[in-house]
Coordinates of C-alpha atoms in Angstrom, one line a residue:
X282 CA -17.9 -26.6 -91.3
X283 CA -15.0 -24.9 -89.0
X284 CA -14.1 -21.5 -89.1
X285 CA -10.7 -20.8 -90.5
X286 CA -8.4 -21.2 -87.9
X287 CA -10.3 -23.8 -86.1
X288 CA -9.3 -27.0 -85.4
X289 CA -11.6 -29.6 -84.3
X290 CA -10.7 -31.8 -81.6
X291 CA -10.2 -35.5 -81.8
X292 CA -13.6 -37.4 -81.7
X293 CA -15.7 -34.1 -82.0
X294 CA -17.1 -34.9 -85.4
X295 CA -17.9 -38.6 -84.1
X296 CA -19.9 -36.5 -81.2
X297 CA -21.5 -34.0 -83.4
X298 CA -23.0 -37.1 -85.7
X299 CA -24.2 -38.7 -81.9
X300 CA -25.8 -35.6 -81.1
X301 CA -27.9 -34.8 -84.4
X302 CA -29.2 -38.7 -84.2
X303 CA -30.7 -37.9 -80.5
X304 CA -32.1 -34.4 -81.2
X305 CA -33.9 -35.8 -83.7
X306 CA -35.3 -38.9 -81.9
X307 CA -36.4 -36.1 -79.6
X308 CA -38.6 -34.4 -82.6
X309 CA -42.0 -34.4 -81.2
X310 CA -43.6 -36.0 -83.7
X311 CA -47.0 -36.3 -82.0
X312 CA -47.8 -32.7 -82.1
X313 CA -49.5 -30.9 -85.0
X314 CA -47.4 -29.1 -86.4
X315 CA -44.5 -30.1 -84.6
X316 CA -43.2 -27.8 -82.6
X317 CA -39.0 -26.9 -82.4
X318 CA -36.7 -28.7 -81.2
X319 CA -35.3 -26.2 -79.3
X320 CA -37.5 -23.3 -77.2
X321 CA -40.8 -24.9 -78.5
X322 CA -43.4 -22.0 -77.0
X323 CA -43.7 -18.7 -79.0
X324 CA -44.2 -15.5 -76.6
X325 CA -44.7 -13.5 -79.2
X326 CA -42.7 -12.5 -83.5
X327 CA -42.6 -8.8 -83.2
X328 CA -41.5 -6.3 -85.9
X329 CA -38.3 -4.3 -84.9
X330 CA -35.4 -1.8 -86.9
X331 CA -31.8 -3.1 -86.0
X332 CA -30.7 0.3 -86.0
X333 CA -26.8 0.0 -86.2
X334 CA -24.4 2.7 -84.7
X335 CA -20.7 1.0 -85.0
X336 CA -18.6 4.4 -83.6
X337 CA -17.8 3.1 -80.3
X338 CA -15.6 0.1 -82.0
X339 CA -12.2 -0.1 -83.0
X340 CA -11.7 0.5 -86.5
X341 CA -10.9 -3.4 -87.0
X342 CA -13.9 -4.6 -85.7
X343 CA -16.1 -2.4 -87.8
X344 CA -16.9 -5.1 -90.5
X345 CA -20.0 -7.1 -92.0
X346 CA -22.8 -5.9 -90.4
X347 CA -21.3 -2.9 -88.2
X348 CA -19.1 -1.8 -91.1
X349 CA -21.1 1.3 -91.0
X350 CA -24.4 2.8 -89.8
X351 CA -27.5 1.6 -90.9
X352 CA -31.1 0.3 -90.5
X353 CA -32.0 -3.4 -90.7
X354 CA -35.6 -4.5 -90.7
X355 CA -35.8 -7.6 -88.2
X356 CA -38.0 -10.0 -86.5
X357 CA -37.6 -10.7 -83.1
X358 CA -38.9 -14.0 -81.4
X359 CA -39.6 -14.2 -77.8
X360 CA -39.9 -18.0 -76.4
X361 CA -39.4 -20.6 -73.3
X362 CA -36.8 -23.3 -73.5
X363 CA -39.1 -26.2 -72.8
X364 CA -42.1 -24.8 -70.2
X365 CA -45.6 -24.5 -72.1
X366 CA -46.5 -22.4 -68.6
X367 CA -44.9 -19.2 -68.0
X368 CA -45.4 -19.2 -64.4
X369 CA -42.9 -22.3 -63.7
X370 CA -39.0 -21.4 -63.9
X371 CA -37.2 -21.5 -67.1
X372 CA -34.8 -20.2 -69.8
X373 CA -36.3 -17.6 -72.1
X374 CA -34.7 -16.7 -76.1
X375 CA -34.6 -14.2 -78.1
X376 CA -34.2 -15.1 -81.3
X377 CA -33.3 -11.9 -84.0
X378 CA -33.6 -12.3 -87.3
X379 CA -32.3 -9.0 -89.7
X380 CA -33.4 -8.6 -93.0
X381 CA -32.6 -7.5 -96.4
X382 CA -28.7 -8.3 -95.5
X383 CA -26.4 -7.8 -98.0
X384 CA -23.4 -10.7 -98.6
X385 CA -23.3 -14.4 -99.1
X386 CA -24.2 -16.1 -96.0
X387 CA -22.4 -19.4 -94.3
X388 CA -25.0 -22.1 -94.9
X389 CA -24.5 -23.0 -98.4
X390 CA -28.2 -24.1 -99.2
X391 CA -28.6 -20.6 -98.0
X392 CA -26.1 -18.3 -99.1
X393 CA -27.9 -16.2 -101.2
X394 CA -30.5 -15.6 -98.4
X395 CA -30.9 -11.9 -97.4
X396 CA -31.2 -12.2 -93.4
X397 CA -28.5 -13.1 -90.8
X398 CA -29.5 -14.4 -87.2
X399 CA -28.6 -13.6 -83.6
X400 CA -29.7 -16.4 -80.9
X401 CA -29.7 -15.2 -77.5
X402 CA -31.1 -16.4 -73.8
X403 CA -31.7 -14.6 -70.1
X404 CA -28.9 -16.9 -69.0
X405 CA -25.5 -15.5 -69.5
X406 CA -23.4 -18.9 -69.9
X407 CA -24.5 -22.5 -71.7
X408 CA -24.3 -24.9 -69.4
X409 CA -22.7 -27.8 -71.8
X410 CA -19.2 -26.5 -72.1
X411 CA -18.1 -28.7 -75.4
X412 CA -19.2 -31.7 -77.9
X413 CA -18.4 -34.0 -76.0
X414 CA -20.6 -33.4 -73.3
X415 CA -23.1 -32.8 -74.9
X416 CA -23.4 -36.4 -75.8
X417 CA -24.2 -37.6 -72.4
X418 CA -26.6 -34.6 -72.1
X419 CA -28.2 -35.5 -75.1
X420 CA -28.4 -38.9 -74.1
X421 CA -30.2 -38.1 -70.4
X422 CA -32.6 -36.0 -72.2
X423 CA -33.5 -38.7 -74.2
X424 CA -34.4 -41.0 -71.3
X425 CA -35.8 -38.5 -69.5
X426 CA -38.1 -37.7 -72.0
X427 CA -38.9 -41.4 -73.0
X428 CA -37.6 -41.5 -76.4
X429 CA -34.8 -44.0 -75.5
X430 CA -34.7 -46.9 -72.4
X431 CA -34.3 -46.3 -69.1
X432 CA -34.1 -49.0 -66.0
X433 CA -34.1 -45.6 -63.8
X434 CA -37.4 -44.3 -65.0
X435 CA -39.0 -47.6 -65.1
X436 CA -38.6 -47.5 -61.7
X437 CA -40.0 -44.4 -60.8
X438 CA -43.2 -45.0 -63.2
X439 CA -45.6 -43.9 -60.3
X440 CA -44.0 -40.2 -60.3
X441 CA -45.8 -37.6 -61.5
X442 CA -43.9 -37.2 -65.2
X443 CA -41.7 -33.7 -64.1
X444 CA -40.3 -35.3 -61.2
X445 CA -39.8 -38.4 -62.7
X446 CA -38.0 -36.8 -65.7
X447 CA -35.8 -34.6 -63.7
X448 CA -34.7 -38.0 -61.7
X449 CA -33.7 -40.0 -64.9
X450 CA -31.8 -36.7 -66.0
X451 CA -29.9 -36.6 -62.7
X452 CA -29.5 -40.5 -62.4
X453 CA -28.4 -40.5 -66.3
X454 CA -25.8 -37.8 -66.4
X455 CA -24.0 -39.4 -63.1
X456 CA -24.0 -42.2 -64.1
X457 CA -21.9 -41.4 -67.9
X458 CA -20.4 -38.4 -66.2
X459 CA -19.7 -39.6 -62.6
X460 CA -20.7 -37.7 -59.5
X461 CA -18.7 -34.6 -59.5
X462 CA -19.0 -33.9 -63.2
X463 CA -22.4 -34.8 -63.6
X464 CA -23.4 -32.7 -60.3
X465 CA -21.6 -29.8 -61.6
X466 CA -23.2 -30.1 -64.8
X467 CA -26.8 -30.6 -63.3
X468 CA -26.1 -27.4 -60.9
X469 CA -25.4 -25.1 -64.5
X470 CA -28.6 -26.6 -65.8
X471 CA -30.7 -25.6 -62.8
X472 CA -29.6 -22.3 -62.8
X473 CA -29.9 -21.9 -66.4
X474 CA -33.2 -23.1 -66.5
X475 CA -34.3 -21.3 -62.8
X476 CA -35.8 -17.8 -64.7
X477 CA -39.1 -16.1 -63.9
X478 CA -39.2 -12.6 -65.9
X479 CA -42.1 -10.7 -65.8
X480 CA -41.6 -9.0 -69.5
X481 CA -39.8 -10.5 -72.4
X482 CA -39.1 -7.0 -73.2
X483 CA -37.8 -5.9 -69.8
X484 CA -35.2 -8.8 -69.9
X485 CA -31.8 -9.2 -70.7
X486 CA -30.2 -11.7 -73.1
X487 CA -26.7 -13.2 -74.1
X488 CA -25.4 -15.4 -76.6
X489 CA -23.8 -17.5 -74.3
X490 CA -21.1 -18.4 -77.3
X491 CA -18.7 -16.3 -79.3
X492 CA -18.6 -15.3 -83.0
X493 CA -15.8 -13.2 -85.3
X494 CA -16.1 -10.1 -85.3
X495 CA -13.4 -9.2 -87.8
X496 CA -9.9 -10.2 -86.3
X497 CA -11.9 -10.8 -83.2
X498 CA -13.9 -12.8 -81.0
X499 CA -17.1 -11.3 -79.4
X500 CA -20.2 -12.7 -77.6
X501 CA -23.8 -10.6 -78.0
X502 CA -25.8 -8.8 -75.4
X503 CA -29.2 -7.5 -75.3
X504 CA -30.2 -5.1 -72.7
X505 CA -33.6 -3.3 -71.9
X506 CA -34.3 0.3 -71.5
X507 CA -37.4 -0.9 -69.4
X508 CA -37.0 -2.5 -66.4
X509 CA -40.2 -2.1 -64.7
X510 CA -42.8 -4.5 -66.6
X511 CA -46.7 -4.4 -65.9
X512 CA -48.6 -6.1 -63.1
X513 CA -47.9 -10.0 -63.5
X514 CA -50.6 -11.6 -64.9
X515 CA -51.9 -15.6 -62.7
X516 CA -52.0 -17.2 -66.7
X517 CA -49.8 -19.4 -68.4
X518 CA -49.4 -16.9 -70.8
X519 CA -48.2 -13.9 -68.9
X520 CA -45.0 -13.4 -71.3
X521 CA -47.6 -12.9 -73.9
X522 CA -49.6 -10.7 -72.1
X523 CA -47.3 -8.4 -70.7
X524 CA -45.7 -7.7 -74.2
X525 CA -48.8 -6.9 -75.3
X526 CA -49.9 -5.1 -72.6
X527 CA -46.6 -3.1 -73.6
X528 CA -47.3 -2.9 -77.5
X529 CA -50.5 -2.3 -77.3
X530 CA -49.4 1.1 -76.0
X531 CA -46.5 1.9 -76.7
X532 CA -42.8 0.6 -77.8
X533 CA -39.7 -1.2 -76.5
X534 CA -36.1 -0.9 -77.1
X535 CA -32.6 -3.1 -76.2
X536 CA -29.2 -1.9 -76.9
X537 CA -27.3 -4.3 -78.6
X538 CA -24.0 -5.0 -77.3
X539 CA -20.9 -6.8 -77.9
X540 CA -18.1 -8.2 -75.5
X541 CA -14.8 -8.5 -77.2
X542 CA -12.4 -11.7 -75.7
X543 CA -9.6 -10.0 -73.4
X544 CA -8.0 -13.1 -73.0
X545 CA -7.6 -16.7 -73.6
X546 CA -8.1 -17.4 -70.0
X547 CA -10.9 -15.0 -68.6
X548 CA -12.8 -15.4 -71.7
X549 CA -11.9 -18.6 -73.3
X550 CA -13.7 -19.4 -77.0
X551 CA -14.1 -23.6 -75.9
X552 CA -15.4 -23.2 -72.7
X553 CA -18.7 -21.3 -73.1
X554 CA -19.6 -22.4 -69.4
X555 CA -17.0 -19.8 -68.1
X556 CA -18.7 -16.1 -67.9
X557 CA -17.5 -13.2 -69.9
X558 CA -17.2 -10.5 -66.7
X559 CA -17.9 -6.7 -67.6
X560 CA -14.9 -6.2 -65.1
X561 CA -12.4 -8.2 -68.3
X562 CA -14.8 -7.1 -71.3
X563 CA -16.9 -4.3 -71.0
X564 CA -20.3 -4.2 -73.2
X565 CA -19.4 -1.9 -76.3
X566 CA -22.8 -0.8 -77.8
X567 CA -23.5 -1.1 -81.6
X568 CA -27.3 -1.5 -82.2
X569 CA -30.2 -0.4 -81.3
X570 CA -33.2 -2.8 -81.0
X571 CA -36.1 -0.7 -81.8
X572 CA -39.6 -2.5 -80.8
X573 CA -42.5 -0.1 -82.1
X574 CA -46.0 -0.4 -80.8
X575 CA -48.0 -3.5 -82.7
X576 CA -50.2 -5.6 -82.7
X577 CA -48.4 -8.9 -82.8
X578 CA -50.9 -10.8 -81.4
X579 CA -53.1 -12.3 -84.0
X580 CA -53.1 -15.5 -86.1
X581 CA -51.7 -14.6 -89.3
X582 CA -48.5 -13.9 -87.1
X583 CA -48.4 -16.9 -84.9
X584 CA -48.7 -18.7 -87.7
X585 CA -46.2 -17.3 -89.9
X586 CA -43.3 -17.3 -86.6
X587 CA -43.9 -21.2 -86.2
X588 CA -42.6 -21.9 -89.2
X589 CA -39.5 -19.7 -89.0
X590 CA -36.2 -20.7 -88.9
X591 CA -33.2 -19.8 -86.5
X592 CA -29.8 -20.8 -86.3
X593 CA -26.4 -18.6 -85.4
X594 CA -25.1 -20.1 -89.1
X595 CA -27.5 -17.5 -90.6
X596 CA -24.9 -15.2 -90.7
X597 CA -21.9 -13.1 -92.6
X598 CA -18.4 -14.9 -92.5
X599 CA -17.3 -11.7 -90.6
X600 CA -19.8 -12.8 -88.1
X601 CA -19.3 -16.6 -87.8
X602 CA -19.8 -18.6 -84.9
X603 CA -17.0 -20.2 -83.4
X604 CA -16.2 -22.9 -80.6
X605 CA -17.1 -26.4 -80.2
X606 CA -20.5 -26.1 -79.3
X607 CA -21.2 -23.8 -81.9
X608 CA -19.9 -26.0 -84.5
X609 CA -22.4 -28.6 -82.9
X610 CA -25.1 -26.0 -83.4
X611 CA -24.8 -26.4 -87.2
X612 CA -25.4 -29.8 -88.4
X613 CA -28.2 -30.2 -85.1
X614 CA -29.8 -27.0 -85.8
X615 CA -30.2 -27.8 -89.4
X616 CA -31.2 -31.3 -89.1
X617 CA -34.4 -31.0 -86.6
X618 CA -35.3 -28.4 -88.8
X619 CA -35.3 -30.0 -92.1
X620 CA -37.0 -32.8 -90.2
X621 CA -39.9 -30.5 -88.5
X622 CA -40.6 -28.7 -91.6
X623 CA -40.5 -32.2 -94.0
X624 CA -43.5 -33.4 -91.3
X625 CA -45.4 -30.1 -91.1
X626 CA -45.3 -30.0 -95.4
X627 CA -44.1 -26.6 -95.1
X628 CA -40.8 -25.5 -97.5
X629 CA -37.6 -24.6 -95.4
X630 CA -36.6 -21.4 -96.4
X631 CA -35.7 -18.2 -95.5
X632 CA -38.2 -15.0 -95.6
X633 CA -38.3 -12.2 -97.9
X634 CA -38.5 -8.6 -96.8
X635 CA -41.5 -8.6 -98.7
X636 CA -43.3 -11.8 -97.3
X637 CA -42.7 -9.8 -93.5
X638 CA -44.6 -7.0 -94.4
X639 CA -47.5 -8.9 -95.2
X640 CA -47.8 -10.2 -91.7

């Protein structure tokens, strides 16, 4: 599915197909239920309001869902990219999900579904700049993580398994990419991956990739009102416990922001390893993320977050995601979750307004 206006390049459907067969070999299928694919570990689902205030755009850009002001119920997922300790470095999402959306939506299965997504990390670039890269990336990960053969971690099978992983990794993206490539790629990586907060909701957050906006192309931004988050907790569950620690007291808030592309060159739509600066494209606020004090932290929660669903395709065609690795993001995304929910017996669908205020 491509955006009108967007043309594919040559081989990037042939890559797309190669990168839904490895995410799916990496489906941990050992785990009960099995976990995502992508940013497995839940900090915490937390009510919100998406509380939209679209006077600060231009009058073309005020369309789908900042056509005009309003109030959106949402859910808001907190989560690590792969650590199950919060204590070691890593990237951190935040995943938005608005409700009772008015509109047909992108995903045709799902068009008639009432909520639209936002997908955001503390990082503010992806470090796999198109679909063909992330191929070979897919590929290391695969090795490194066992599911396909490797002569490079054979040999190291008396590492510890994180070192030995982020070897075959290394070893396996120099080898496909060759040394200045695959270093440069690894370097993106490490910094993406290199994040300690101390608060989920004293963070910030980008999309990393563009969408429409209208006539336009914009990438997301989530910044906290808080900065200063409470004492850091020695557990493997500080996220947690510091958003509760927050909740349990009192609220949170983000403004929501979007950049709009000043130009091909500073803020190219294919590339989405190159930065969006401030300096070319300025944050224009047109939310509010409204966090009120909850309790977030019991089962009936948890449970109901696991089994929820997020992909930038949940969205308005006013809002559609655009760029190669975005048009990756489809086919992947929808695949490991068809095949997550299929093993876990639970239905793949999209909530209700009512179901969310049950929980």
């Amino acid at each position: 599915m491509y955006h009108s206006g967007e043309n594919a390049p040559p081989g990037e459907n042939a890559a797309i197909e190669k990168v839904v067969e490895l995410s799916l070999k990496l489906v941990d299928k050992a785990k009960d239920p099995v976990p995502r694919g992508q940013h497995p570990k839940t900090n915490g689902v937390v009510r919100a309001d998406f509380v939209v205030d679209p006077s600060g755009l231009p009058p073309e850009c005020r369309v789908g869902l900042f056509r005009e002001a309003r109030t959106f119920p949402a859910l808001v997922r907190f989560s690590n990219g792969a650590q199950a300790d919060d204590r070691k470095a890593d990237v951190h999402g935040m995943a938005i999900k608005l409700l009772d959306v008015d509109g047909e939506k992108l995903i045709p299965e799902e068009k008639d579904a009432r909520t639209h997504d936002f997908i955001l990390v503390d990082h503010p670039i992806f470090f796999i700049p198109d679909a063909a890269t992330y191929v070979p990336f897919s590929e290391a990960l695969a090795k490194a993580k066992g599911v396909e053969p490797s002569a490079v971690r054979s040999l190291l099978f008396l590492l510890p398994k994180g070192p030995r992983a982020g070897m075959t990794l290394a070893a396996s993206l120099i080898a496909s990419l060759g040394v200045k490539r695959g270093t440069a790629l690894l370097k993106l990586v490490k910094e993406a991956l290199g994040k300690t907060p101390d608060s989920p909701l004293t963070t910030r957050y980008w999309s990393t990739t563009p969408y429409c906006l209208g006539p336009k192309a914009v990438k997301y931004t989530a910044i906290p009102d808080a900065t200063q988050a409470p004492p850091r907790a020695d557990s493997p569950d500080l996220l947690r416990l510091a958003m509760k620690s927050t909740l349990d007291h009192g609220g949170a808030a983000f403004t929501f922001a979007v950049q709009i592309q000043a130009d091909p060159t500073s803020t190219p739509i294919e590339d989405p390893t190159v930065e969006w600066k401030e300096s070319a494209s300025p944050p224009i606020s047109v939310a509010r993320i409204v966090i009120p004090r909850q309790d977030f932290n019991v089962e009936a929660r948890q449970t109901f977050g696991e089994h929820l669903s997020f992909t930038p395709w949940h969205a308005l065609a006013e809002h559609a995601p655009i760029g190669g690795v975005n048009r990756a993001r489809l086919p992947t995304y929808r695949a490991v979750s068809a095949e997550r929910h299929r093993i876990n017996r639970k239905p793949q669908v999209e909530p209700t307004l009512a179901e969310v205020e049950r929980v």
